[in-house]
PDB file of C-alpha atoms in Angstrom:
ATOM      1  CA  UNK A   1     -68.358  24.320  41.188  1.00 43.00           C
ATOM      2  CA  UNK A   2     -68.372  23.007  44.750  1.00 40.00           C
ATOM      3  CA  UNK A   3     -66.399  24.391  47.559  1.00 42.00           C
ATOM      4  CA  UNK A   4     -64.332  22.547  50.171  1.00 41.00           C
ATOM      5  CA  UNK A   5     -63.303  24.779  53.075  1.00 41.00           C
ATOM      6  CA  UNK A   6     -60.798  23.718  55.696  1.00 40.00           C
ATOM      7  CA  UNK A   7     -62.012  24.579  59.154  1.00 40.00           C
ATOM      8  CA  UNK A   8     -59.688  26.923  61.106  1.00 41.00           C
ATOM      9  CA  UNK A   9     -58.316  25.776  64.430  1.00 39.00           C
ATOM     10  CA  UNK A  10     -60.213  26.598  67.597  1.00 41.00           C
ATOM     11  CA  UNK A  11     -57.530  28.820  69.026  1.00 44.00           C
ATOM     12  CA  UNK A  12     -57.535  31.185  66.011  1.00 42.00           C
ATOM     13  CA  UNK A  13     -60.157  33.729  65.253  1.00 42.00           C
ATOM     14  CA  UNK A  14     -62.133  33.609  62.002  1.00 44.00           C
ATOM     15  CA  UNK A  15     -60.581  36.912  60.883  1.00 45.00           C
ATOM     16  CA  UNK A  16     -57.068  35.562  61.222  1.00 48.00           C
ATOM     17  CA  UNK A  17     -58.039  32.374  59.474  1.00 49.00           C
ATOM     18  CA  UNK A  18     -59.353  34.344  56.461  1.00 52.00           C
ATOM     19  CA  UNK A  19     -56.185  36.452  56.487  1.00 54.00           C
ATOM     20  CA  UNK A  20     -53.817  33.480  56.523  1.00 84.00           C
ATOM     21  CA  UNK A  21     -55.643  31.315  54.059  1.00 87.00           C
ATOM     22  CA  UNK A  22     -56.185  31.488  50.351  1.00 89.00           C
ATOM     23  CA  UNK A  23     -58.660  29.832  47.985  1.00 89.00           C
ATOM     24  CA  UNK A  24     -57.192  27.568  45.144  1.00 88.00           C
ATOM     25  CA  UNK A  25     -58.781  25.734  42.288  1.00 87.00           C
ATOM     26  CA  UNK A  26     -58.533  21.933  42.301  1.00 87.00           C
ATOM     27  CA  UNK A  27     -58.742  20.293  38.891  1.00 87.00           C
ATOM     28  CA  UNK A  28     -59.032  16.551  39.203  1.00 84.00           C
ATOM     29  CA  UNK A  29     -58.119  14.499  36.177  1.00 81.00           C
ATOM     30  CA  UNK A  30     -61.295  12.635  35.178  1.00 73.00           C
ATOM     31  CA  UNK A  31     -65.049  13.340  35.146  1.00 72.00           C
ATOM     32  CA  UNK A  32     -65.094  15.144  38.501  1.00 76.00           C
ATOM     33  CA  UNK A  33     -65.833  18.891  38.295  1.00 82.00           C
ATOM     34  CA  UNK A  34     -63.278  21.575  39.496  1.00 85.00           C
ATOM     35  CA  UNK A  35     -63.628  22.418  43.140  1.00 85.00           C
ATOM     36  CA  UNK A  36     -62.419  25.208  45.455  1.00 87.00           C
ATOM     37  CA  UNK A  37     -60.260  24.498  48.494  1.00 86.00           C
ATOM     38  CA  UNK A  38     -59.214  26.998  51.195  1.00 88.00           C
ATOM     39  CA  UNK A  39     -55.705  26.310  52.402  1.00 89.00           C
ATOM     40  CA  UNK A  40     -53.058  28.168  54.375  1.00 89.00           C
ATOM     41  CA  UNK A  41     -51.009  30.626  52.202  1.00 86.00           C
ATOM     42  CA  UNK A  42     -47.929  28.652  53.010  1.00 88.00           C
ATOM     43  CA  UNK A  43     -48.396  24.901  53.456  1.00 89.00           C
ATOM     44  CA  UNK A  44     -46.245  21.737  53.240  1.00 88.00           C
ATOM     45  CA  UNK A  45     -46.735  19.492  50.313  1.00 88.00           C
ATOM     46  CA  UNK A  46     -47.294  16.583  52.576  1.00 87.00           C
ATOM     47  CA  UNK A  47     -50.022  18.419  54.592  1.00 89.00           C
ATOM     48  CA  UNK A  48     -51.657  19.567  51.314  1.00 89.00           C
ATOM     49  CA  UNK A  49     -51.653  16.000  50.023  1.00 88.00           C
ATOM     50  CA  UNK A  50     -53.312  14.796  53.226  1.00 89.00           C
ATOM     51  CA  UNK A  51     -55.889  17.586  53.111  1.00 89.00           C
ATOM     52  CA  UNK A  52     -56.875  16.804  49.481  1.00 87.00           C
ATOM     53  CA  UNK A  53     -56.924  13.037  50.079  1.00 85.00           C
ATOM     54  CA  UNK A  54     -59.206  13.492  53.116  1.00 87.00           C
ATOM     55  CA  UNK A  55     -61.570  16.010  51.455  1.00 84.00           C
ATOM     56  CA  UNK A  56     -61.903  14.019  48.222  1.00 81.00           C
ATOM     57  CA  UNK A  57     -61.674  10.480  49.717  1.00 82.00           C
ATOM     58  CA  UNK A  58     -58.706   9.662  47.560  1.00 81.00           C
ATOM     59  CA  UNK A  59     -55.829   7.261  48.378  1.00 82.00           C
ATOM     60  CA  UNK A  60     -52.920   9.417  49.477  1.00 81.00           C
ATOM     61  CA  UNK A  61     -50.283   6.866  48.381  1.00 80.00           C
ATOM     62  CA  UNK A  62     -51.509   7.120  44.782  1.00 79.00           C
ATOM     63  CA  UNK A  63     -52.043  10.891  44.785  1.00 84.00           C
ATOM     64  CA  UNK A  64     -50.145  13.040  42.392  1.00 86.00           C
ATOM     65  CA  UNK A  65     -50.171  16.884  42.672  1.00 88.00           C
ATOM     66  CA  UNK A  66     -49.125  19.089  39.711  1.00 87.00           C
ATOM     67  CA  UNK A  67     -48.537  22.830  40.266  1.00 86.00           C
ATOM     68  CA  UNK A  68     -47.211  25.214  37.612  1.00 84.00           C
ATOM     69  CA  UNK A  69     -46.197  22.269  35.458  1.00 80.00           C
ATOM     70  CA  UNK A  70     -44.120  20.445  38.150  1.00 82.00           C
ATOM     71  CA  UNK A  71     -45.007  17.265  40.006  1.00 83.00           C
ATOM     72  CA  UNK A  72     -44.867  18.150  43.639  1.00 84.00           C
ATOM     73  CA  UNK A  73     -42.585  16.111  46.044  1.00 83.00           C
ATOM     74  CA  UNK A  74     -43.024  16.008  49.766  1.00 81.00           C
ATOM     75  CA  UNK A  75     -39.328  16.555  50.483  1.00 79.00           C
ATOM     76  CA  UNK A  76     -36.417  18.217  48.686  1.00 75.00           C
ATOM     77  CA  UNK A  77     -32.817  17.839  49.971  1.00 68.00           C
ATOM     78  CA  UNK A  78     -34.299  15.937  52.937  1.00 69.00           C
ATOM     79  CA  UNK A  79     -36.381  19.000  53.977  1.00 78.00           C
ATOM     80  CA  UNK A  80     -40.106  19.595  53.755  1.00 81.00           C
ATOM     81  CA  UNK A  81     -41.222  21.529  50.768  1.00 85.00           C
ATOM     82  CA  UNK A  82     -43.477  24.501  51.386  1.00 87.00           C
ATOM     83  CA  UNK A  83     -45.837  26.033  48.731  1.00 87.00           C
ATOM     84  CA  UNK A  84     -46.588  29.784  48.611  1.00 89.00           C
ATOM     85  CA  UNK A  85     -50.172  29.926  47.371  1.00 88.00           C
ATOM     86  CA  UNK A  86     -52.098  33.044  46.382  1.00 87.00           C
ATOM     87  CA  UNK A  87     -55.841  33.369  45.714  1.00 87.00           C
ATOM     88  CA  UNK A  88     -56.878  31.841  42.391  1.00 85.00           C
ATOM     89  CA  UNK A  89     -53.926  29.422  42.004  1.00 87.00           C
ATOM     90  CA  UNK A  90     -54.739  26.192  40.173  1.00 87.00           C
ATOM     91  CA  UNK A  91     -53.626  22.729  41.318  1.00 88.00           C
ATOM     92  CA  UNK A  92     -54.007  19.604  39.200  1.00 87.00           C
ATOM     93  CA  UNK A  93     -54.873  16.413  41.121  1.00 88.00           C
ATOM     94  CA  UNK A  94     -54.207  13.035  39.485  1.00 84.00           C
ATOM     95  CA  UNK A  95     -54.736   9.547  40.983  1.00 82.00           C
ATOM     96  CA  UNK A  96     -52.322   6.894  39.792  1.00 76.00           C
ATOM     97  CA  UNK A  97     -54.300   3.696  38.995  1.00 73.00           C
ATOM     98  CA  UNK A  98     -53.549   0.635  41.087  1.00 68.00           C
ATOM     99  CA  UNK A  99     -51.441  -1.933  39.370  1.00 64.00           C
ATOM    100  CA  UNK A 100     -53.151  -5.223  38.487  1.00 63.00           C
ATOM    101  CA  UNK A 101     -52.819  -8.305  40.653  1.00 60.00           C
ATOM    102  CA  UNK A 102     -49.538 -10.111  40.441  1.00 56.00           C
ATOM    103  CA  UNK A 103     -50.956 -13.106  38.614  1.00 50.00           C
ATOM    104  CA  UNK A 104     -52.304 -10.672  35.970  1.00 52.00           C
ATOM    105  CA  UNK A 105     -48.971  -8.838  35.660  1.00 52.00           C
ATOM    106  CA  UNK A 106     -46.985 -11.926  34.729  1.00 52.00           C
ATOM    107  CA  UNK A 107     -45.652 -11.564  31.191  1.00 52.00           C
ATOM    108  CA  UNK A 108     -46.459  -7.800  31.040  1.00 49.00           C
ATOM    109  CA  UNK A 109     -43.908  -4.991  30.552  1.00 50.00           C
ATOM    110  CA  UNK A 110     -42.184  -3.437  33.578  1.00 48.00           C
ATOM    111  CA  UNK A 111     -43.941  -0.279  34.981  1.00 49.00           C
ATOM    112  CA  UNK A 112     -42.428   2.976  33.835  1.00 50.00           C
ATOM    113  CA  UNK A 113     -41.665   3.884  37.451  1.00 50.00           C
ATOM    114  CA  UNK A 114     -39.303   0.944  37.768  1.00 50.00           C
ATOM    115  CA  UNK A 115     -37.303   2.271  34.898  1.00 53.00           C
ATOM    116  CA  UNK A 116     -36.697   5.767  36.488  1.00 66.00           C
ATOM    117  CA  UNK A 117     -33.510   6.529  38.209  1.00 67.00           C
ATOM    118  CA  UNK A 118     -33.720   7.010  41.884  1.00 71.00           C
ATOM    119  CA  UNK A 119     -30.971   7.951  44.330  1.00 69.00           C
ATOM    120  CA  UNK A 120     -30.248   5.519  47.104  1.00 71.00           C
ATOM    121  CA  UNK A 121     -31.259   6.491  50.619  1.00 68.00           C
ATOM    122  CA  UNK A 122     -27.638   6.770  51.723  1.00 71.00           C
ATOM    123  CA  UNK A 123     -26.731   9.307  49.072  1.00 73.00           C
ATOM    124  CA  UNK A 124     -24.889  12.359  50.371  1.00 76.00           C
ATOM    125  CA  UNK A 125     -26.552  15.798  50.595  1.00 78.00           C
ATOM    126  CA  UNK A 126     -24.394  17.437  47.840  1.00 78.00           C
ATOM    127  CA  UNK A 127     -25.204  14.575  45.445  1.00 78.00           C
ATOM    128  CA  UNK A 128     -28.906  15.040  46.126  1.00 78.00           C
ATOM    129  CA  UNK A 129     -28.542  18.806  45.359  1.00 81.00           C
ATOM    130  CA  UNK A 130     -26.788  18.016  42.133  1.00 81.00           C
ATOM    131  CA  UNK A 131     -29.361  15.424  41.221  1.00 78.00           C
ATOM    132  CA  UNK A 132     -32.251  17.839  41.706  1.00 79.00           C
ATOM    133  CA  UNK A 133     -30.406  20.592  39.682  1.00 82.00           C
ATOM    134  CA  UNK A 134     -29.735  18.216  36.777  1.00 81.00           C
ATOM    135  CA  UNK A 135     -33.174  16.603  36.898  1.00 76.00           C
ATOM    136  CA  UNK A 136     -35.436  19.582  37.625  1.00 76.00           C
ATOM    137  CA  UNK A 137     -33.494  22.501  36.114  1.00 79.00           C
ATOM    138  CA  UNK A 138     -31.617  20.954  33.187  1.00 80.00           C
ATOM    139  CA  UNK A 139     -34.241  18.229  32.540  1.00 79.00           C
ATOM    140  CA  UNK A 140     -31.667  15.543  31.788  1.00 80.00           C
ATOM    141  CA  UNK A 141     -33.079  12.111  30.969  1.00 81.00           C
ATOM    142  CA  UNK A 142     -32.980   9.345  33.506  1.00 78.00           C
ATOM    143  CA  UNK A 143     -30.547   7.215  31.480  1.00 80.00           C
ATOM    144  CA  UNK A 144     -28.077  10.022  31.472  1.00 83.00           C
ATOM    145  CA  UNK A 145     -28.457  10.634  35.097  1.00 80.00           C
ATOM    146  CA  UNK A 146     -27.870   6.934  35.796  1.00 80.00           C
ATOM    147  CA  UNK A 147     -24.607   7.090  33.887  1.00 77.00           C
ATOM    148  CA  UNK A 148     -23.502  10.186  35.698  1.00 80.00           C
ATOM    149  CA  UNK A 149     -24.190   8.915  39.207  1.00 79.00           C
ATOM    150  CA  UNK A 150     -22.908   5.397  38.670  1.00 79.00           C
ATOM    151  CA  UNK A 151     -19.391   6.673  38.241  1.00 78.00           C
ATOM    152  CA  UNK A 152     -17.195   6.886  41.300  1.00 79.00           C
ATOM    153  CA  UNK A 153     -15.387  10.064  42.406  1.00 80.00           C
ATOM    154  CA  UNK A 154     -12.003   8.639  41.223  1.00 83.00           C
ATOM    155  CA  UNK A 155     -13.451   8.042  37.688  1.00 83.00           C
ATOM    156  CA  UNK A 156     -14.744  11.653  37.580  1.00 84.00           C
ATOM    157  CA  UNK A 157     -11.395  12.909  38.737  1.00 87.00           C
ATOM    158  CA  UNK A 158      -9.723  10.910  35.938  1.00 87.00           C
ATOM    159  CA  UNK A 159     -12.134  12.339  33.395  1.00 88.00           C
ATOM    160  CA  UNK A 160     -11.550  15.969  34.531  1.00 90.00           C
ATOM    161  CA  UNK A 161      -7.755  15.340  34.486  1.00 91.00           C
ATOM    162  CA  UNK A 162      -8.077  13.951  30.892  1.00 91.00           C
ATOM    163  CA  UNK A 163      -9.843  17.092  29.703  1.00 91.00           C
ATOM    164  CA  UNK A 164      -7.126  19.236  31.353  1.00 93.00           C
ATOM    165  CA  UNK A 165      -4.261  17.349  29.739  1.00 91.00           C
ATOM    166  CA  UNK A 166      -5.851  17.037  26.276  1.00 91.00           C
ATOM    167  CA  UNK A 167      -5.251  20.732  25.191  1.00 91.00           C
ATOM    168  CA  UNK A 168      -1.667  20.429  26.514  1.00 92.00           C
ATOM    169  CA  UNK A 169      -1.049  17.276  24.394  1.00 90.00           C
ATOM    170  CA  UNK A 170      -2.605  19.052  21.364  1.00 90.00           C
ATOM    171  CA  UNK A 171      -0.396  22.061  21.823  1.00 91.00           C
ATOM    172  CA  UNK A 172       2.780  19.896  21.851  1.00 91.00           C
ATOM    173  CA  UNK A 173       1.524  17.793  18.946  1.00 90.00           C
ATOM    174  CA  UNK A 174       1.130  14.772  21.086  1.00 89.00           C
ATOM    175  CA  UNK A 175      -2.515  14.179  20.278  1.00 88.00           C
ATOM    176  CA  UNK A 176      -2.196  10.610  18.717  1.00 90.00           C
ATOM    177  CA  UNK A 177       0.213   9.483  21.502  1.00 92.00           C
ATOM    178  CA  UNK A 178      -2.161  10.915  24.136  1.00 90.00           C
ATOM    179  CA  UNK A 179      -5.140   8.991  22.590  1.00 91.00           C
ATOM    180  CA  UNK A 180      -3.117   5.719  22.470  1.00 93.00           C
ATOM    181  CA  UNK A 181      -1.951   6.175  26.033  1.00 91.00           C
ATOM    182  CA  UNK A 182      -5.623   6.816  27.072  1.00 91.00           C
ATOM    183  CA  UNK A 183      -6.663   3.571  25.457  1.00 90.00           C
ATOM    184  CA  UNK A 184      -3.899   1.586  27.297  1.00 90.00           C
ATOM    185  CA  UNK A 185      -4.865   3.166  30.642  1.00 86.00           C
ATOM    186  CA  UNK A 186      -8.506   2.269  30.096  1.00 84.00           C
ATOM    187  CA  UNK A 187      -7.483  -1.373  29.377  1.00 84.00           C
ATOM    188  CA  UNK A 188      -5.208  -1.516  32.433  1.00 81.00           C
ATOM    189  CA  UNK A 189      -7.779  -0.028  34.695  1.00 77.00           C
ATOM    190  CA  UNK A 190     -10.439  -2.542  33.657  1.00 75.00           C
ATOM    191  CA  UNK A 191      -8.253  -5.683  33.952  1.00 72.00           C
ATOM    192  CA  UNK A 192      -9.509  -6.399  37.448  1.00 68.00           C
ATOM    193  CA  UNK A 193      -7.889  -8.838  39.863  1.00 72.00           C
ATOM    194  CA  UNK A 194      -8.101 -12.609  39.695  1.00 68.00           C
ATOM    195  CA  UNK A 195      -9.023 -14.592  42.761  1.00 71.00           C
ATOM    196  CA  UNK A 196      -6.847 -17.505  43.879  1.00 74.00           C
ATOM    197  CA  UNK A 197      -7.554 -20.433  41.652  1.00 70.00           C
ATOM    198  CA  UNK A 198      -9.051 -18.429  38.824  1.00 73.00           C
ATOM    199  CA  UNK A 199      -7.722 -19.263  35.345  1.00 74.00           C
ATOM    200  CA  UNK A 200      -7.258 -16.711  32.594  1.00 72.00           C
ATOM    201  CA  UNK A 201      -8.776 -17.152  29.121  1.00 70.00           C
ATOM    202  CA  UNK A 202      -5.238 -16.673  27.740  1.00 72.00           C
ATOM    203  CA  UNK A 203      -3.102 -19.702  28.590  1.00 74.00           C
ATOM    204  CA  UNK A 204       0.117 -17.567  28.460  1.00 72.00           C
ATOM    205  CA  UNK A 205      -0.919 -15.915  31.714  1.00 70.00           C
ATOM    206  CA  UNK A 206      -1.576 -19.196  33.482  1.00 73.00           C
ATOM    207  CA  UNK A 207       0.829 -21.394  35.443  1.00 74.00           C
ATOM    208  CA  UNK A 208       2.371 -24.061  33.181  1.00 73.00           C
ATOM    209  CA  UNK A 209       0.401 -22.454  30.301  1.00 73.00           C
ATOM    210  CA  UNK A 210      -2.772 -24.292  31.490  1.00 76.00           C
ATOM    211  CA  UNK A 211      -5.663 -23.856  28.997  1.00 76.00           C
ATOM    212  CA  UNK A 212      -9.390 -23.600  29.759  1.00 73.00           C
ATOM    213  CA  UNK A 213     -11.364 -26.764  29.153  1.00 73.00           C
ATOM    214  CA  UNK A 214     -12.817 -26.799  25.642  1.00 68.00           C
ATOM    215  CA  UNK A 215     -10.224 -24.420  24.218  1.00 74.00           C
ATOM    216  CA  UNK A 216      -9.891 -24.893  20.408  1.00 74.00           C
ATOM    217  CA  UNK A 217      -6.437 -24.431  18.990  1.00 74.00           C
ATOM    218  CA  UNK A 218      -3.999 -26.136  16.596  1.00 76.00           C
ATOM    219  CA  UNK A 219      -2.938 -28.804  19.117  1.00 78.00           C
ATOM    220  CA  UNK A 220      -6.560 -29.725  19.797  1.00 77.00           C
ATOM    221  CA  UNK A 221      -7.295 -30.024  16.095  1.00 81.00           C
ATOM    222  CA  UNK A 222      -4.182 -32.173  15.574  1.00 82.00           C
ATOM    223  CA  UNK A 223      -5.127 -34.518  18.429  1.00 80.00           C
ATOM    224  CA  UNK A 224      -8.689 -34.917  17.054  1.00 79.00           C
ATOM    225  CA  UNK A 225      -7.287 -35.700  13.555  1.00 84.00           C
ATOM    226  CA  UNK A 226      -4.822 -38.294  14.951  1.00 82.00           C
ATOM    227  CA  UNK A 227      -7.664 -39.808  16.995  1.00 81.00           C
ATOM    228  CA  UNK A 228      -9.891 -40.090  13.868  1.00 76.00           C
ATOM    229  CA  UNK A 229     -12.556 -37.745  15.213  1.00 71.00           C
ATOM    230  CA  UNK A 230     -12.563 -35.685  11.972  1.00 63.00           C
TER     231      UNK A 230
END
């Protein structure tokens, strides 16, 4: 097992460096043997990533670090993540393979990373905290997280209000009426607004009962029969 030791800074004595640093095991996925790396007992994930990439000549942009079963991220809640290491801790190092050239990727399936849900950069701080709690603690799938965060605050307020009113409607034996009213509310909320000049698919809602071109109804069939087109 080879050993990679980080050199202490010049303004710090060797005894202080030994006291503030620990030795961890690096297990690289692949044929490379495990190695030892001396790092500070508390270090940023970003600094650790740079240190490993430099010592092992690995591309930092494709480097993945796994510690105690979790993939390490440089930032959490827009703040740097620190790792408290102790002597003998193990860290798994993986290098994500480079994607093939664009002309070779044509016709292939989309990369799995493109299917993962990611928060926009403009997301508020409390939404980021909620996302990390649901993703890291509760381990919710990405498709469910996408459904949760795609809903607006008004929609969530309506959902919460519905669950508050549902027991009241059940207590007063108004359950069926409450369900029917919910259905009508969903329909009305999703009608949208037509822009000037837009024509509805239902002629009864249009001026002079104007129909869409190509509409098939009894009058159209009658005209085609009289014109000998059948």
